[in-house]
């Protein structure tokens, strides 16, 4: 998988609300209703991540969920990260 250039990353980020690029990864965070909702969303993301064979670096405190995506094999951001980011967005949108 080819590592994307900064310009390619910036172009793709225009289509993802709330995502930023820093330190070789794309990042976002979500505030959900409560811990149970956050954990439910994380579980749904986990199943999709496993299906895509691409796993996020993430953290959860109560209703806060922070996610970072990068492709370790490429040492940076690839299309694989954006594919998972779009899936995550779909999951979040379906909870609203």
PDB file of N, CA and C in Angstrom:
ATOM      1  N   UNK A   1       0.856  -1.174   0.000  1.00  0.00           N
ATOM      2  CA  UNK A   1       0.000   0.000   0.000  1.00  0.00           C
ATOM      3  C   UNK A   1       0.904   1.241   0.000  1.00  0.00           C
ATOM      4  N   UNK A   2       0.611   2.155  -0.892  1.00  0.00           N
ATOM      5  CA  UNK A   2       1.415   3.363  -1.068  1.00  0.00           C
ATOM      6  C   UNK A   2       1.070   4.430  -0.021  1.00  0.00           C
ATOM      7  N   UNK A   3       2.109   4.962   0.595  1.00  0.00           N
ATOM      8  CA  UNK A   3       1.948   6.082   1.532  1.00  0.00           C
ATOM      9  C   UNK A   3       1.502   7.308   0.741  1.00  0.00           C
ATOM     10  N   UNK A   4       0.486   7.998   1.246  1.00  0.00           N
ATOM     11  CA  UNK A   4      -0.031   9.186   0.567  1.00  0.00           C
ATOM     12  C   UNK A   4       0.819  10.405   0.896  1.00  0.00           C
ATOM     13  N   UNK A   5       0.876  11.343  -0.039  1.00  0.00           N
ATOM     14  CA  UNK A   5       1.594  12.601   0.195  1.00  0.00           C
ATOM     15  C   UNK A   5       0.735  13.505   1.080  1.00  0.00           C
ATOM     16  N   UNK A   6       1.344  14.529   1.640  1.00  0.00           N
ATOM     17  CA  UNK A   6       0.606  15.485   2.462  1.00  0.00           C
ATOM     18  C   UNK A   6      -0.538  16.119   1.676  1.00  0.00           C
ATOM     19  N   UNK A   7      -0.291  16.421   0.408  1.00  0.00           N
ATOM     20  CA  UNK A   7      -1.330  17.015  -0.445  1.00  0.00           C
ATOM     21  C   UNK A   7      -2.488  16.041  -0.652  1.00  0.00           C
ATOM     22  N   UNK A   8      -2.182  14.785  -0.910  1.00  0.00           N
ATOM     23  CA  UNK A   8      -3.226  13.770  -1.093  1.00  0.00           C
ATOM     24  C   UNK A   8      -4.034  13.598   0.200  1.00  0.00           C
ATOM     25  N   UNK A   9      -3.359  13.622   1.323  1.00  0.00           N
ATOM     26  CA  UNK A   9      -4.045  13.496   2.623  1.00  0.00           C
ATOM     27  C   UNK A   9      -4.958  14.689   2.845  1.00  0.00           C
ATOM     28  N   UNK A  10      -4.443  15.890   2.620  1.00  0.00           N
ATOM     29  CA  UNK A  10      -5.262  17.097   2.790  1.00  0.00           C
ATOM     30  C   UNK A  10      -6.488  17.074   1.893  1.00  0.00           C
ATOM     31  N   UNK A  11      -6.325  16.614   0.659  1.00  0.00           N
ATOM     32  CA  UNK A  11      -7.458  16.534  -0.267  1.00  0.00           C
ATOM     33  C   UNK A  11      -8.522  15.570   0.252  1.00  0.00           C
ATOM     34  N   UNK A  12      -8.103  14.424   0.760  1.00  0.00           N
ATOM     35  CA  UNK A  12      -9.071  13.438   1.257  1.00  0.00           C
ATOM     36  C   UNK A  12      -9.721  13.894   2.562  1.00  0.00           C
ATOM     37  N   UNK A  13      -8.989  14.640   3.380  1.00  0.00           N
ATOM     38  CA  UNK A  13      -9.561  15.123   4.641  1.00  0.00           C
ATOM     39  C   UNK A  13     -10.715  16.101   4.418  1.00  0.00           C
ATOM     40  N   UNK A  14     -10.746  16.742   3.269  1.00  0.00           N
ATOM     41  CA  UNK A  14     -11.840  17.673   2.962  1.00  0.00           C
ATOM     42  C   UNK A  14     -13.192  16.962   2.966  1.00  0.00           C
ATOM     43  N   UNK A  15     -13.179  15.647   2.756  1.00  0.00           N
ATOM     44  CA  UNK A  15     -14.420  14.869   2.720  1.00  0.00           C
ATOM     45  C   UNK A  15     -14.743  14.201   4.055  1.00  0.00           C
ATOM     46  N   UNK A  16     -13.931  14.457   5.075  1.00  0.00           N
ATOM     47  CA  UNK A  16     -14.159  13.862   6.396  1.00  0.00           C
ATOM     48  C   UNK A  16     -14.235  14.976   7.433  1.00  0.00           C
ATOM     49  N   UNK A  17     -15.408  15.213   7.940  1.00  0.00           N
ATOM     50  CA  UNK A  17     -15.612  16.278   8.919  1.00  0.00           C
ATOM     51  C   UNK A  17     -15.000  15.900  10.273  1.00  0.00           C
ATOM     52  N   UNK A  18     -14.173  16.780  10.812  1.00  0.00           N
ATOM     53  CA  UNK A  18     -13.636  16.564  12.145  1.00  0.00           C
ATOM     54  C   UNK A  18     -12.353  15.759  12.203  1.00  0.00           C
ATOM     55  N   UNK A  19     -11.809  15.353  11.068  1.00  0.00           N
ATOM     56  CA  UNK A  19     -10.556  14.608  11.036  1.00  0.00           C
ATOM     57  C   UNK A  19      -9.411  15.565  10.741  1.00  0.00           C
ATOM     58  N   UNK A  20      -8.259  15.323  11.375  1.00  0.00           N
ATOM     59  CA  UNK A  20      -7.071  16.135  11.160  1.00  0.00           C
ATOM     60  C   UNK A  20      -5.881  15.218  10.862  1.00  0.00           C
ATOM     61  N   UNK A  21      -4.822  15.820  10.375  1.00  0.00           N
ATOM     62  CA  UNK A  21      -3.601  15.072  10.074  1.00  0.00           C
ATOM     63  C   UNK A  21      -2.462  15.650  10.900  1.00  0.00           C
ATOM     64  N   UNK A  22      -1.786  14.791  11.640  1.00  0.00           N
ATOM     65  CA  UNK A  22      -0.625  15.201  12.439  1.00  0.00           C
ATOM     66  C   UNK A  22       0.182  13.968  12.808  1.00  0.00           C
ATOM     67  N   UNK A  23       1.474  14.132  12.912  1.00  0.00           N
ATOM     68  CA  UNK A  23       2.378  13.081  13.373  1.00  0.00           C
ATOM     69  C   UNK A  23       2.197  11.762  12.620  1.00  0.00           C
ATOM     70  N   UNK A  24       1.997  11.857  11.303  1.00  0.00           N
ATOM     71  CA  UNK A  24       1.950  10.666  10.475  1.00  0.00           C
ATOM     72  C   UNK A  24       0.679   9.849  10.568  1.00  0.00           C
ATOM     73  N   UNK A  25      -0.411  10.459  11.063  1.00  0.00           N
ATOM     74  CA  UNK A  25      -1.685   9.740  11.194  1.00  0.00           C
ATOM     75  C   UNK A  25      -2.845  10.719  11.034  1.00  0.00           C
ATOM     76  N   UNK A  26      -4.019  10.167  10.747  1.00  0.00           N
ATOM     77  CA  UNK A  26      -5.230  10.992  10.767  1.00  0.00           C
ATOM     78  C   UNK A  26      -5.954  10.722  12.084  1.00  0.00           C
ATOM     79  N   UNK A  27      -6.554  11.776  12.630  1.00  0.00           N
ATOM     80  CA  UNK A  27      -7.120  11.714  13.978  1.00  0.00           C
ATOM     81  C   UNK A  27      -8.523  12.313  14.011  1.00  0.00           C
ATOM     82  N   UNK A  28      -9.329  11.776  14.912  1.00  0.00           N
ATOM     83  CA  UNK A  28     -10.634  12.354  15.198  1.00  0.00           C
ATOM     84  C   UNK A  28     -11.031  11.992  16.619  1.00  0.00           C
ATOM     85  N   UNK A  29     -12.070  12.639  17.096  1.00  0.00           N
ATOM     86  CA  UNK A  29     -12.631  12.284  18.403  1.00  0.00           C
ATOM     87  C   UNK A  29     -14.139  12.477  18.352  1.00  0.00           C
ATOM     88  N   UNK A  30     -14.816  11.724  19.187  1.00  0.00           N
ATOM     89  CA  UNK A  30     -16.275  11.784  19.254  1.00  0.00           C
ATOM     90  C   UNK A  30     -16.704  11.830  20.704  1.00  0.00           C
ATOM     91  N   UNK A  31     -17.771  12.557  20.948  1.00  0.00           N
ATOM     92  CA  UNK A  31     -18.409  12.549  22.262  1.00  0.00           C
ATOM     93  C   UNK A  31     -19.759  11.880  22.079  1.00  0.00           C
ATOM     94  N   UNK A  32     -19.945  10.777  22.784  1.00  0.00           N
ATOM     95  CA  UNK A  32     -21.184  10.030  22.670  1.00  0.00           C
ATOM     96  C   UNK A  32     -22.033  10.265  23.919  1.00  0.00           C
ATOM     97  N   UNK A  33     -23.208   9.679  23.947  1.00  0.00           N
ATOM     98  CA  UNK A  33     -24.159   9.950  25.021  1.00  0.00           C
ATOM     99  C   UNK A  33     -23.638   9.513  26.400  1.00  0.00           C
ATOM    100  N   UNK A  34     -23.027   8.337  26.451  1.00  0.00           N
ATOM    101  CA  UNK A  34     -22.548   7.795  27.722  1.00  0.00           C
ATOM    102  C   UNK A  34     -21.540   6.685  27.427  1.00  0.00           C
ATOM    103  N   UNK A  35     -21.044   6.051  28.468  1.00  0.00           N
ATOM    104  CA  UNK A  35     -20.043   4.997  28.294  1.00  0.00           C
ATOM    105  C   UNK A  35     -20.594   3.829  27.488  1.00  0.00           C
ATOM    106  N   UNK A  36     -21.814   3.434  27.782  1.00  0.00           N
ATOM    107  CA  UNK A  36     -22.402   2.298  27.076  1.00  0.00           C
ATOM    108  C   UNK A  36     -22.475   2.565  25.567  1.00  0.00           C
ATOM    109  N   UNK A  37     -22.872   3.770  25.195  1.00  0.00           N
ATOM    110  CA  UNK A  37     -22.952   4.132  23.778  1.00  0.00           C
ATOM    111  C   UNK A  37     -21.550   4.149  23.155  1.00  0.00           C
ATOM    112  N   UNK A  38     -20.578   4.687  23.867  1.00  0.00           N
ATOM    113  CA  UNK A  38     -19.203   4.718  23.358  1.00  0.00           C
ATOM    114  C   UNK A  38     -18.678   3.302  23.146  1.00  0.00           C
ATOM    115  N   UNK A  39     -18.931   2.428  24.112  1.00  0.00           N
ATOM    116  CA  UNK A  39     -18.444   1.059  24.003  1.00  0.00           C
ATOM    117  C   UNK A  39     -19.149   0.308  22.883  1.00  0.00           C
ATOM    118  N   UNK A  40     -20.428   0.568  22.695  1.00  0.00           N
ATOM    119  CA  UNK A  40     -21.185  -0.049  21.604  1.00  0.00           C
ATOM    120  C   UNK A  40     -20.599   0.372  20.252  1.00  0.00           C
ATOM    121  N   UNK A  41     -20.319   1.668  20.107  1.00  0.00           N
ATOM    122  CA  UNK A  41     -19.733   2.172  18.861  1.00  0.00           C
ATOM    123  C   UNK A  41     -18.350   1.563  18.651  1.00  0.00           C
ATOM    124  N   UNK A  42     -17.562   1.470  19.700  1.00  0.00           N
ATOM    125  CA  UNK A  42     -16.229   0.864  19.578  1.00  0.00           C
ATOM    126  C   UNK A  42     -16.333  -0.589  19.127  1.00  0.00           C
ATOM    127  N   UNK A  43     -17.315  -1.303  19.635  1.00  0.00           N
ATOM    128  CA  UNK A  43     -17.497  -2.699  19.248  1.00  0.00           C
ATOM    129  C   UNK A  43     -17.847  -2.799  17.764  1.00  0.00           C
ATOM    130  N   UNK A  44     -18.735  -1.936  17.299  1.00  0.00           N
ATOM    131  CA  UNK A  44     -19.092  -1.943  15.881  1.00  0.00           C
ATOM    132  C   UNK A  44     -17.890  -1.606  15.015  1.00  0.00           C
ATOM    133  N   UNK A  45     -17.099  -0.621  15.438  1.00  0.00           N
ATOM    134  CA  UNK A  45     -15.896  -0.262  14.693  1.00  0.00           C
ATOM    135  C   UNK A  45     -14.912  -1.429  14.696  1.00  0.00           C
ATOM    136  N   UNK A  46     -14.788  -2.108  15.827  1.00  0.00           N
ATOM    137  CA  UNK A  46     -13.850  -3.232  15.935  1.00  0.00           C
ATOM    138  C   UNK A  46     -14.180  -4.330  14.926  1.00  0.00           C
ATOM    139  N   UNK A  47     -15.459  -4.642  14.765  1.00  0.00           N
ATOM    140  CA  UNK A  47     -15.839  -5.668  13.795  1.00  0.00           C
ATOM    141  C   UNK A  47     -15.501  -5.225  12.366  1.00  0.00           C
ATOM    142  N   UNK A  48     -15.755  -3.961  12.055  1.00  0.00           N
ATOM    143  CA  UNK A  48     -15.435  -3.452  10.716  1.00  0.00           C
ATOM    144  C   UNK A  48     -13.926  -3.397  10.496  1.00  0.00           C
ATOM    145  N   UNK A  49     -13.185  -2.984  11.528  1.00  0.00           N
ATOM    146  CA  UNK A  49     -11.730  -2.927  11.422  1.00  0.00           C
ATOM    147  C   UNK A  49     -11.161  -4.319  11.174  1.00  0.00           C
ATOM    148  N   UNK A  50     -11.691  -5.290  11.869  1.00  0.00           N
ATOM    149  CA  UNK A  50     -11.228  -6.667  11.681  1.00  0.00           C
ATOM    150  C   UNK A  50     -11.536  -7.145  10.266  1.00  0.00           C
ATOM    151  N   UNK A  51     -12.718  -6.812   9.760  1.00  0.00           N
ATOM    152  CA  UNK A  51     -13.096  -7.211   8.400  1.00  0.00           C
ATOM    153  C   UNK A  51     -12.172  -6.568   7.362  1.00  0.00           C
ATOM    154  N   UNK A  52     -11.716  -5.342   7.640  1.00  0.00           N
ATOM    155  CA  UNK A  52     -10.822  -4.641   6.723  1.00  0.00           C
ATOM    156  C   UNK A  52      -9.353  -4.972   7.000  1.00  0.00           C
ATOM    157  N   UNK A  53      -9.108  -5.756   8.024  1.00  0.00           N
ATOM    158  CA  UNK A  53      -7.752  -6.103   8.440  1.00  0.00           C
ATOM    159  C   UNK A  53      -6.898  -4.856   8.661  1.00  0.00           C
ATOM    160  N   UNK A  54      -7.508  -3.887   9.344  1.00  0.00           N
ATOM    161  CA  UNK A  54      -6.834  -2.618   9.638  1.00  0.00           C
ATOM    162  C   UNK A  54      -7.371  -2.121  10.968  1.00  0.00           C
ATOM    163  N   UNK A  55      -6.499  -1.882  11.912  1.00  0.00           N
ATOM    164  CA  UNK A  55      -6.942  -1.634  13.282  1.00  0.00           C
ATOM    165  C   UNK A  55      -6.528  -0.256  13.768  1.00  0.00           C
ATOM    166  N   UNK A  56      -7.448   0.457  14.402  1.00  0.00           N
ATOM    167  CA  UNK A  56      -7.152   1.815  14.859  1.00  0.00           C
ATOM    168  C   UNK A  56      -6.312   1.827  16.132  1.00  0.00           C
ATOM    169  N   UNK A  57      -5.660   2.939  16.327  1.00  0.00           N
ATOM    170  CA  UNK A  57      -5.073   3.259  17.617  1.00  0.00           C
ATOM    171  C   UNK A  57      -6.121   4.153  18.277  1.00  0.00           C
ATOM    172  N   UNK A  58      -6.685   3.697  19.385  1.00  0.00           N
ATOM    173  CA  UNK A  58      -7.793   4.472  19.947  1.00  0.00           C
ATOM    174  C   UNK A  58      -7.810   4.429  21.459  1.00  0.00           C
ATOM    175  N   UNK A  59      -8.593   5.336  22.016  1.00  0.00           N
ATOM    176  CA  UNK A  59      -8.752   5.384  23.455  1.00  0.00           C
ATOM    177  C   UNK A  59     -10.161   5.815  23.801  1.00  0.00           C
ATOM    178  N   UNK A  60     -10.583   5.418  24.980  1.00  0.00           N
ATOM    179  CA  UNK A  60     -11.934   5.725  25.440  1.00  0.00           C
ATOM    180  C   UNK A  60     -11.892   6.086  26.917  1.00  0.00           C
ATOM    181  N   UNK A  61     -12.493   7.220  27.249  1.00  0.00           N
ATOM    182  CA  UNK A  61     -12.720   7.596  28.630  1.00  0.00           C
ATOM    183  C   UNK A  61     -14.180   8.032  28.713  1.00  0.00           C
ATOM    184  N   UNK A  62     -14.950   7.303  29.501  1.00  0.00           N
ATOM    185  CA  UNK A  62     -16.389   7.490  29.661  1.00  0.00           C
ATOM    186  C   UNK A  62     -17.072   7.598  28.299  1.00  0.00           C
ATOM    187  N   UNK A  63     -17.503   8.795  27.891  1.00  0.00           N
ATOM    188  CA  UNK A  63     -18.237   8.926  26.631  1.00  0.00           C
ATOM    189  C   UNK A  63     -17.372   9.498  25.504  1.00  0.00           C
ATOM    190  N   UNK A  64     -16.089   9.630  25.738  1.00  0.00           N
ATOM    191  CA  UNK A  64     -15.167  10.185  24.751  1.00  0.00           C
ATOM    192  C   UNK A  64     -14.438   9.053  24.023  1.00  0.00           C
ATOM    193  N   UNK A  65     -14.348   9.185  22.722  1.00  0.00           N
ATOM    194  CA  UNK A  65     -13.645   8.207  21.898  1.00  0.00           C
ATOM    195  C   UNK A  65     -12.662   8.965  21.014  1.00  0.00           C
ATOM    196  N   UNK A  66     -11.383   8.622  21.114  1.00  0.00           N
ATOM    197  CA  UNK A  66     -10.346   9.227  20.279  1.00  0.00           C
ATOM    198  C   UNK A  66      -9.751   8.149  19.379  1.00  0.00           C
ATOM    199  N   UNK A  67      -9.610   8.485  18.090  1.00  0.00           N
ATOM    200  CA  UNK A  67      -9.146   7.508  17.102  1.00  0.00           C
ATOM    201  C   UNK A  67      -8.024   8.109  16.270  1.00  0.00           C
ATOM    202  N   UNK A  68      -6.974   7.325  16.067  1.00  0.00           N
ATOM    203  CA  UNK A  68      -5.885   7.675  15.151  1.00  0.00           C
ATOM    204  C   UNK A  68      -5.698   6.512  14.190  1.00  0.00           C
ATOM    205  N   UNK A  69      -5.487   6.857  12.923  1.00  0.00           N
ATOM    206  CA  UNK A  69      -5.284   5.834  11.894  1.00  0.00           C
ATOM    207  C   UNK A  69      -4.011   6.108  11.113  1.00  0.00           C
ATOM    208  N   UNK A  70      -3.213   5.085  10.962  1.00  0.00           N
ATOM    209  CA  UNK A  70      -2.056   5.110  10.071  1.00  0.00           C
ATOM    210  C   UNK A  70      -1.764   3.665   9.679  1.00  0.00           C
ATOM    211  N   UNK A  71      -1.024   3.511   8.605  1.00  0.00           N
ATOM    212  CA  UNK A  71      -0.678   2.179   8.131  1.00  0.00           C
ATOM    213  C   UNK A  71       0.780   1.929   8.494  1.00  0.00           C
ATOM    214  N   UNK A  72       0.993   1.089   9.481  1.00  0.00           N
ATOM    215  CA  UNK A  72       2.342   0.862   9.992  1.00  0.00           C
ATOM    216  C   UNK A  72       3.283   0.319   8.927  1.00  0.00           C
ATOM    217  N   UNK A  73       2.790  -0.578   8.065  1.00  0.00           N
ATOM    218  CA  UNK A  73       3.627  -1.153   7.016  1.00  0.00           C
ATOM    219  C   UNK A  73       4.129  -0.102   6.028  1.00  0.00           C
ATOM    220  N   UNK A  74       3.366   0.987   5.859  1.00  0.00           N
ATOM    221  CA  UNK A  74       3.747   2.056   4.937  1.00  0.00           C
ATOM    222  C   UNK A  74       4.405   3.217   5.667  1.00  0.00           C
ATOM    223  N   UNK A  75       4.429   3.142   6.993  1.00  0.00           N
ATOM    224  CA  UNK A  75       5.007   4.209   7.820  1.00  0.00           C
ATOM    225  C   UNK A  75       4.332   5.552   7.559  1.00  0.00           C
ATOM    226  N   UNK A  76       2.993   5.519   7.470  1.00  0.00           N
ATOM    227  CA  UNK A  76       2.237   6.748   7.252  1.00  0.00           C
ATOM    228  C   UNK A  76       0.801   6.445   6.878  1.00  0.00           C
ATOM    229  N   UNK A  77       0.156   7.434   6.314  1.00  0.00           N
ATOM    230  CA  UNK A  77      -1.264   7.335   5.962  1.00  0.00           C
ATOM    231  C   UNK A  77      -1.409   6.814   4.540  1.00  0.00           C
ATOM    232  N   UNK A  78      -2.328   5.860   4.365  1.00  0.00           N
ATOM    233  CA  UNK A  78      -2.613   5.283   3.051  1.00  0.00           C
ATOM    234  C   UNK A  78      -4.120   5.323   2.803  1.00  0.00           C
ATOM    235  N   UNK A  79      -4.492   4.859   1.619  1.00  0.00           N
ATOM    236  CA  UNK A  79      -5.917   4.767   1.291  1.00  0.00           C
ATOM    237  C   UNK A  79      -6.645   3.856   2.273  1.00  0.00           C
ATOM    238  N   UNK A  80      -5.945   2.878   2.817  1.00  0.00           N
ATOM    239  CA  UNK A  80      -6.525   1.955   3.790  1.00  0.00           C
ATOM    240  C   UNK A  80      -7.065   2.723   5.012  1.00  0.00           C
ATOM    241  N   UNK A  81      -6.350   3.760   5.429  1.00  0.00           N
ATOM    242  CA  UNK A  81      -6.783   4.570   6.569  1.00  0.00           C
ATOM    243  C   UNK A  81      -8.047   5.358   6.243  1.00  0.00           C
ATOM    244  N   UNK A  82      -8.097   5.889   5.039  1.00  0.00           N
ATOM    245  CA  UNK A  82      -9.284   6.642   4.653  1.00  0.00           C
ATOM    246  C   UNK A  82     -10.500   5.746   4.471  1.00  0.00           C
ATOM    247  N   UNK A  83     -10.277   4.539   4.003  1.00  0.00           N
ATOM    248  CA  UNK A  83     -11.389   3.591   3.885  1.00  0.00           C
ATOM    249  C   UNK A  83     -11.982   3.298   5.263  1.00  0.00           C
ATOM    250  N   UNK A  84     -11.129   3.041   6.248  1.00  0.00           N
ATOM    251  CA  UNK A  84     -11.623   2.781   7.594  1.00  0.00           C
ATOM    252  C   UNK A  84     -12.243   4.037   8.198  1.00  0.00           C
ATOM    253  N   UNK A  85     -11.663   5.196   7.936  1.00  0.00           N
ATOM    254  CA  UNK A  85     -12.227   6.453   8.448  1.00  0.00           C
ATOM    255  C   UNK A  85     -13.645   6.664   7.913  1.00  0.00           C
ATOM    256  N   UNK A  86     -13.850   6.391   6.628  1.00  0.00           N
ATOM    257  CA  UNK A  86     -15.199   6.545   6.059  1.00  0.00           C
ATOM    258  C   UNK A  86     -16.176   5.549   6.698  1.00  0.00           C
ATOM    259  N   UNK A  87     -15.706   4.346   6.965  1.00  0.00           N
ATOM    260  CA  UNK A  87     -16.546   3.353   7.646  1.00  0.00           C
ATOM    261  C   UNK A  87     -16.901   3.830   9.046  1.00  0.00           C
ATOM    262  N   UNK A  88     -15.928   4.378   9.754  1.00  0.00           N
ATOM    263  CA  UNK A  88     -16.174   4.900  11.103  1.00  0.00           C
ATOM    264  C   UNK A  88     -17.210   6.010  11.052  1.00  0.00           C
ATOM    265  N   UNK A  89     -17.084   6.890  10.074  1.00  0.00           N
ATOM    266  CA  UNK A  89     -18.068   7.979   9.922  1.00  0.00           C
ATOM    267  C   UNK A  89     -19.476   7.418   9.703  1.00  0.00           C
ATOM    268  N   UNK A  90     -19.598   6.395   8.885  1.00  0.00           N
ATOM    269  CA  UNK A  90     -20.906   5.777   8.641  1.00  0.00           C
ATOM    270  C   UNK A  90     -21.478   5.193   9.934  1.00  0.00           C
ATOM    271  N   UNK A  91     -20.636   4.560  10.725  1.00  0.00           N
ATOM    272  CA  UNK A  91     -21.090   3.992  11.996  1.00  0.00           C
ATOM    273  C   UNK A  91     -21.548   5.098  12.932  1.00  0.00           C
ATOM    274  N   UNK A  92     -20.780   6.161  13.043  1.00  0.00           N
ATOM    275  CA  UNK A  92     -21.147   7.270  13.925  1.00  0.00           C
ATOM    276  C   UNK A  92     -22.456   7.907  13.456  1.00  0.00           C
ATOM    277  N   UNK A  93     -22.595   8.125  12.172  1.00  0.00           N
ATOM    278  CA  UNK A  93     -23.812   8.734  11.621  1.00  0.00           C
ATOM    279  C   UNK A  93     -25.030   7.866  11.890  1.00  0.00           C
ATOM    280  N   UNK A  94     -24.871   6.553  11.876  1.00  0.00           N
ATOM    281  CA  UNK A  94     -26.004   5.664  12.099  1.00  0.00           C
ATOM    282  C   UNK A  94     -26.463   5.653  13.569  1.00  0.00           C
ATOM    283  N   UNK A  95     -25.630   6.168  14.466  1.00  0.00           N
ATOM    284  CA  UNK A  95     -26.021   6.214  15.876  1.00  0.00           C
ATOM    285  C   UNK A  95     -26.795   7.485  16.215  1.00  0.00           C
ATOM    286  N   UNK A  96     -26.770   8.447  15.330  1.00  0.00           N
ATOM    287  CA  UNK A  96     -27.476   9.728  15.603  1.00  0.00           C
ATOM    288  C   UNK A  96     -28.918   9.683  15.209  1.00  0.00           C
TER     289      UNK A  96
END
